[in-house]
Short mmCIF file of C-alpha atoms in Angstrom, two decimals:
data_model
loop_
_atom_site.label_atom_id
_atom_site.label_comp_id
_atom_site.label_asym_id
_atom_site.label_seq_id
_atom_site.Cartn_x
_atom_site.Cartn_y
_atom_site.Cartn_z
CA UNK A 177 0.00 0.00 0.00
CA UNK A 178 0.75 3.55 -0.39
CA UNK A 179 1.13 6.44 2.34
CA UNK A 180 -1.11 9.19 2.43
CA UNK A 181 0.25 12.78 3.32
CA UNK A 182 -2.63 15.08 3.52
CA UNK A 183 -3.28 14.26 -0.33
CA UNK A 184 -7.08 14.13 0.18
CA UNK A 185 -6.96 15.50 4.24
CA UNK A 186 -5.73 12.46 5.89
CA UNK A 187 -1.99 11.30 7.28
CA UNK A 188 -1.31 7.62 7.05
CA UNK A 189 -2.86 4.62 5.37
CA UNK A 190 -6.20 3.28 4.80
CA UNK A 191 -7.89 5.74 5.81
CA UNK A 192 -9.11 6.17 2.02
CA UNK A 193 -8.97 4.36 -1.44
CA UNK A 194 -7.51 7.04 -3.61
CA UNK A 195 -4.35 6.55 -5.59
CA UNK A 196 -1.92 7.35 -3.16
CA UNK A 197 -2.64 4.21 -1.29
CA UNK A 198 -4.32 1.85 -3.49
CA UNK A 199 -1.99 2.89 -6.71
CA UNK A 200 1.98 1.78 -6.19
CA UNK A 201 4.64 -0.19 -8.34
CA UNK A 202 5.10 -3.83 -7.38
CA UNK A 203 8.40 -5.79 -8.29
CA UNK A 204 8.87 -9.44 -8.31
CA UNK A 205 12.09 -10.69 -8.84
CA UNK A 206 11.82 -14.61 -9.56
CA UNK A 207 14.21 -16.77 -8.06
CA UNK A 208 17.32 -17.65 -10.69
CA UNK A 209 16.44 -19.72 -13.58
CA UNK A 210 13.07 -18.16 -13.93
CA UNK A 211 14.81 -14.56 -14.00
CA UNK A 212 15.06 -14.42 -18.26
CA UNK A 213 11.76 -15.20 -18.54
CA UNK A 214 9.64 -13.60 -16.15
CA UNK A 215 9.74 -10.37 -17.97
CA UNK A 216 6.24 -8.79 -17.97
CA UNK A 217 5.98 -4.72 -17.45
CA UNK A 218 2.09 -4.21 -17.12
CA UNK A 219 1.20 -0.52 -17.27
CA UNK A 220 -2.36 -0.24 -17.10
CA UNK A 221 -4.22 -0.82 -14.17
CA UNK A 222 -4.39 -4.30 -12.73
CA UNK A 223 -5.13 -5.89 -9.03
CA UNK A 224 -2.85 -7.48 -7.03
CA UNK A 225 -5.74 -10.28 -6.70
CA UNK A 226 -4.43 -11.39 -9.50
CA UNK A 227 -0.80 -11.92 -8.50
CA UNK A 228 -1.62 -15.19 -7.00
CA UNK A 229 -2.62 -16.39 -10.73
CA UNK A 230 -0.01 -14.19 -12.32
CA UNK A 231 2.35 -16.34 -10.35
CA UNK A 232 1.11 -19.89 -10.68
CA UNK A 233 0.99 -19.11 -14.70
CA UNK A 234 4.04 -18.09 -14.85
CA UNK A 235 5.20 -21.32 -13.25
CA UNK A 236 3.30 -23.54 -15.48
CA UNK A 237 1.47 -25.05 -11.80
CA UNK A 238 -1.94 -25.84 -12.60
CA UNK A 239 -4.76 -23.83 -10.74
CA UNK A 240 -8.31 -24.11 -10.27
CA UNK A 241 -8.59 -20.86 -12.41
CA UNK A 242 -12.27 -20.68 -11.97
CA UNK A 243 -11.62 -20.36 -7.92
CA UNK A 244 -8.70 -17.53 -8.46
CA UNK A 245 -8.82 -13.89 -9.94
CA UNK A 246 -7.38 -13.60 -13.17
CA UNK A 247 -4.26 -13.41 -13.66
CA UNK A 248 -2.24 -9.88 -14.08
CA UNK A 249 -2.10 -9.78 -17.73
CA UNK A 250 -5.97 -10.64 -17.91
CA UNK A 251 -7.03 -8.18 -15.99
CA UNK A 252 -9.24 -6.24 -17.71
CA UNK A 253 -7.72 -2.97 -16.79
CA UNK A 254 -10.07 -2.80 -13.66
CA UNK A 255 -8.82 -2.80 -9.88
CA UNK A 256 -11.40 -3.71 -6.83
CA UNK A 257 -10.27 -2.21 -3.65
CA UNK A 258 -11.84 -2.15 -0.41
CA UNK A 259 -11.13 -1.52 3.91
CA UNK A 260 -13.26 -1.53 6.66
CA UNK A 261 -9.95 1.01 8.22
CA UNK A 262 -11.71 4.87 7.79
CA UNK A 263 -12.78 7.91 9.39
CA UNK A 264 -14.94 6.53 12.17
CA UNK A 265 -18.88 7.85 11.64
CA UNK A 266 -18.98 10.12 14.69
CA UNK A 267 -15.20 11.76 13.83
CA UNK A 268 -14.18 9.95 16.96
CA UNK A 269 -13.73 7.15 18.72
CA UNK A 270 -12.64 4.04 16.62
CA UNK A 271 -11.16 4.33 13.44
CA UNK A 272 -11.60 0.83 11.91
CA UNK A 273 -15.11 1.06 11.35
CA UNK A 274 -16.56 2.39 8.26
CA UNK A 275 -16.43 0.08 5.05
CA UNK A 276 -14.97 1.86 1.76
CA UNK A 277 -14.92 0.28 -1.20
CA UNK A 278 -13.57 1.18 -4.71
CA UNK A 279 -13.38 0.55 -8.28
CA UNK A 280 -10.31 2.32 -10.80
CA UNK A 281 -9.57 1.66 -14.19
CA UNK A 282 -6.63 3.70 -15.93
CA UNK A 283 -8.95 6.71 -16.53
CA UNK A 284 -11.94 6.76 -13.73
CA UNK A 285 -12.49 5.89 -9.86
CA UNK A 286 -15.62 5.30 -8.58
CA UNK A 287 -15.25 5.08 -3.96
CA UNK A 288 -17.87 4.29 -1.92
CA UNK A 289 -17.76 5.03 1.71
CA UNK A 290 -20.66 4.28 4.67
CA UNK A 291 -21.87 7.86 5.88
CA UNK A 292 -24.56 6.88 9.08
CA UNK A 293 -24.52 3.22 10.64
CA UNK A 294 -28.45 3.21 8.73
CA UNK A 295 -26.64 1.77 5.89
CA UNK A 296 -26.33 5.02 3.72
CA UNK A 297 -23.65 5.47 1.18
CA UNK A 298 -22.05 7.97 -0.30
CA UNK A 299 -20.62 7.38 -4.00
CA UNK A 300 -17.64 9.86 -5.53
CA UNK A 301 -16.64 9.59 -8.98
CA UNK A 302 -13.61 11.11 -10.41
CA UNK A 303 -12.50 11.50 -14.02
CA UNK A 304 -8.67 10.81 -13.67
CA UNK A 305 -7.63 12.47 -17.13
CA UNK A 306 -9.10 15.70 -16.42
CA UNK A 307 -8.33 15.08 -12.39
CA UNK A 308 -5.70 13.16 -12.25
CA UNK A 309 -5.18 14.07 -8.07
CA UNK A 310 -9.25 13.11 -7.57
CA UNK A 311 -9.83 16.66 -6.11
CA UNK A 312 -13.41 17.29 -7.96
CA UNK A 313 -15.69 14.18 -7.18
CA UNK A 314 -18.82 14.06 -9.77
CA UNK A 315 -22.07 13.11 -8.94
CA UNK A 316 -22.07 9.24 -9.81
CA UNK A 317 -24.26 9.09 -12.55
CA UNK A 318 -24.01 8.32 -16.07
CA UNK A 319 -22.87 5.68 -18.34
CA UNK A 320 -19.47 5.77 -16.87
CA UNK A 321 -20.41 5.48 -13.56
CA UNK A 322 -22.82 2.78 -14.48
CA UNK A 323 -20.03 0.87 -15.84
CA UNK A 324 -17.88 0.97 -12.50
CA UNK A 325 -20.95 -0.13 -10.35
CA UNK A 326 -21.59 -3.06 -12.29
CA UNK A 327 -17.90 -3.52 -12.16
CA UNK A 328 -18.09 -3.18 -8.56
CA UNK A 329 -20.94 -5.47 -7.87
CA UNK A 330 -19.72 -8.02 -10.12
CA UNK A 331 -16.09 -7.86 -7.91
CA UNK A 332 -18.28 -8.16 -4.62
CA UNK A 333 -20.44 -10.88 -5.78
CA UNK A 334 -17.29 -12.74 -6.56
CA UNK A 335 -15.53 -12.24 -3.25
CA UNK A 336 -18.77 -13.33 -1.42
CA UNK A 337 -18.70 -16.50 -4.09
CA UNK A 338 -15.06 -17.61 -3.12
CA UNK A 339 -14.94 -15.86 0.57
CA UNK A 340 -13.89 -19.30 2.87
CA UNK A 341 -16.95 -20.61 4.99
CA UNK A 342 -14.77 -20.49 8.54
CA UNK A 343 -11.64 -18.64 9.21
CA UNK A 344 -8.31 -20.66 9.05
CA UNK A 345 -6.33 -21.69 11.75
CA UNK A 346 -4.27 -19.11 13.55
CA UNK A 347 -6.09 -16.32 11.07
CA UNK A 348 -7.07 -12.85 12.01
#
């Protein structure tokens, strides 16, 4: 993850899904052999759910690809993000309790944050070519912003498909 310096009014990390935490390099440096051919620079946007794929193609080690993201390079160019870590409703108290979720591709993000324990959300949409620091949320509405919530529910639906029915051992 990334740090967040008073980008968008906060100090820290997930606090909020906007580039400068969700949007940072990653390296992976395979071990020897597999150095010469492990070369894949992916530009556009991707999720790191997909690394675990990424990997086990890369290795030629069969996976149940049908219980795993896709990998990197089949991306789509679309990158699910979300925390339960946020501004706590009331401004005080507990910090790790309000759910934000988000959905980028290379030119839009589309967050979604709680804003009253009824259930209520808030949606901000930002076009990153004409804002590329997400200062001027749009109202989410439109074709594009239809596009990202079907995006988004498709992702959640998905993570509620594969999420395990018991936590493992030791997990937390």
């Amino acid at each position: 993850h990334g740090e967040e310096f008073y980008d968008h009014g906060l100090l820290g990390h997930g606090s909020q899904l906007h580039d400068e935490t969700i949007r940072v390099p990653l390296f992976v440096v395979p071990p020897g052999a597999l150095a010469g051919d492990a070369g894949l620079d992916l530009r556009e946007t991707v999720s790191t759910a997909g690394l675990f794929a990424e990997i086990l193609d890369l290795l030629d080690v069969p996976f149940d690809a049908a219980s795993a993201r896709p990998p990197l390079r089949r991306s789509g160019g679309v990158a699910f993000s979300e925390t339960n870590k946020g501004i706590a409703l009331d401004g005080q108290g507990d910090i790790l309790r309000r759910p934000l979720r988000a959905i980028r591709t290379d030119d839009r993000l589309l967050v979604s944050r709680a804003v009253d324990d009824g259930g209520h959300v808030e949606w901000e949409l930002f076009d990153l070519v004409a804002d590329p620091g997400a200062l001027a949320p749009q109202p989410a509405e439109g074709a594009a912003a239809e596009r990202l919530l079907e995006a988004m529910r498709r992702a959640l639906q998905w993570s509620e498909e594969h999420r395990a029915a018991e936590r493992a051992p030791g997990g937390d």
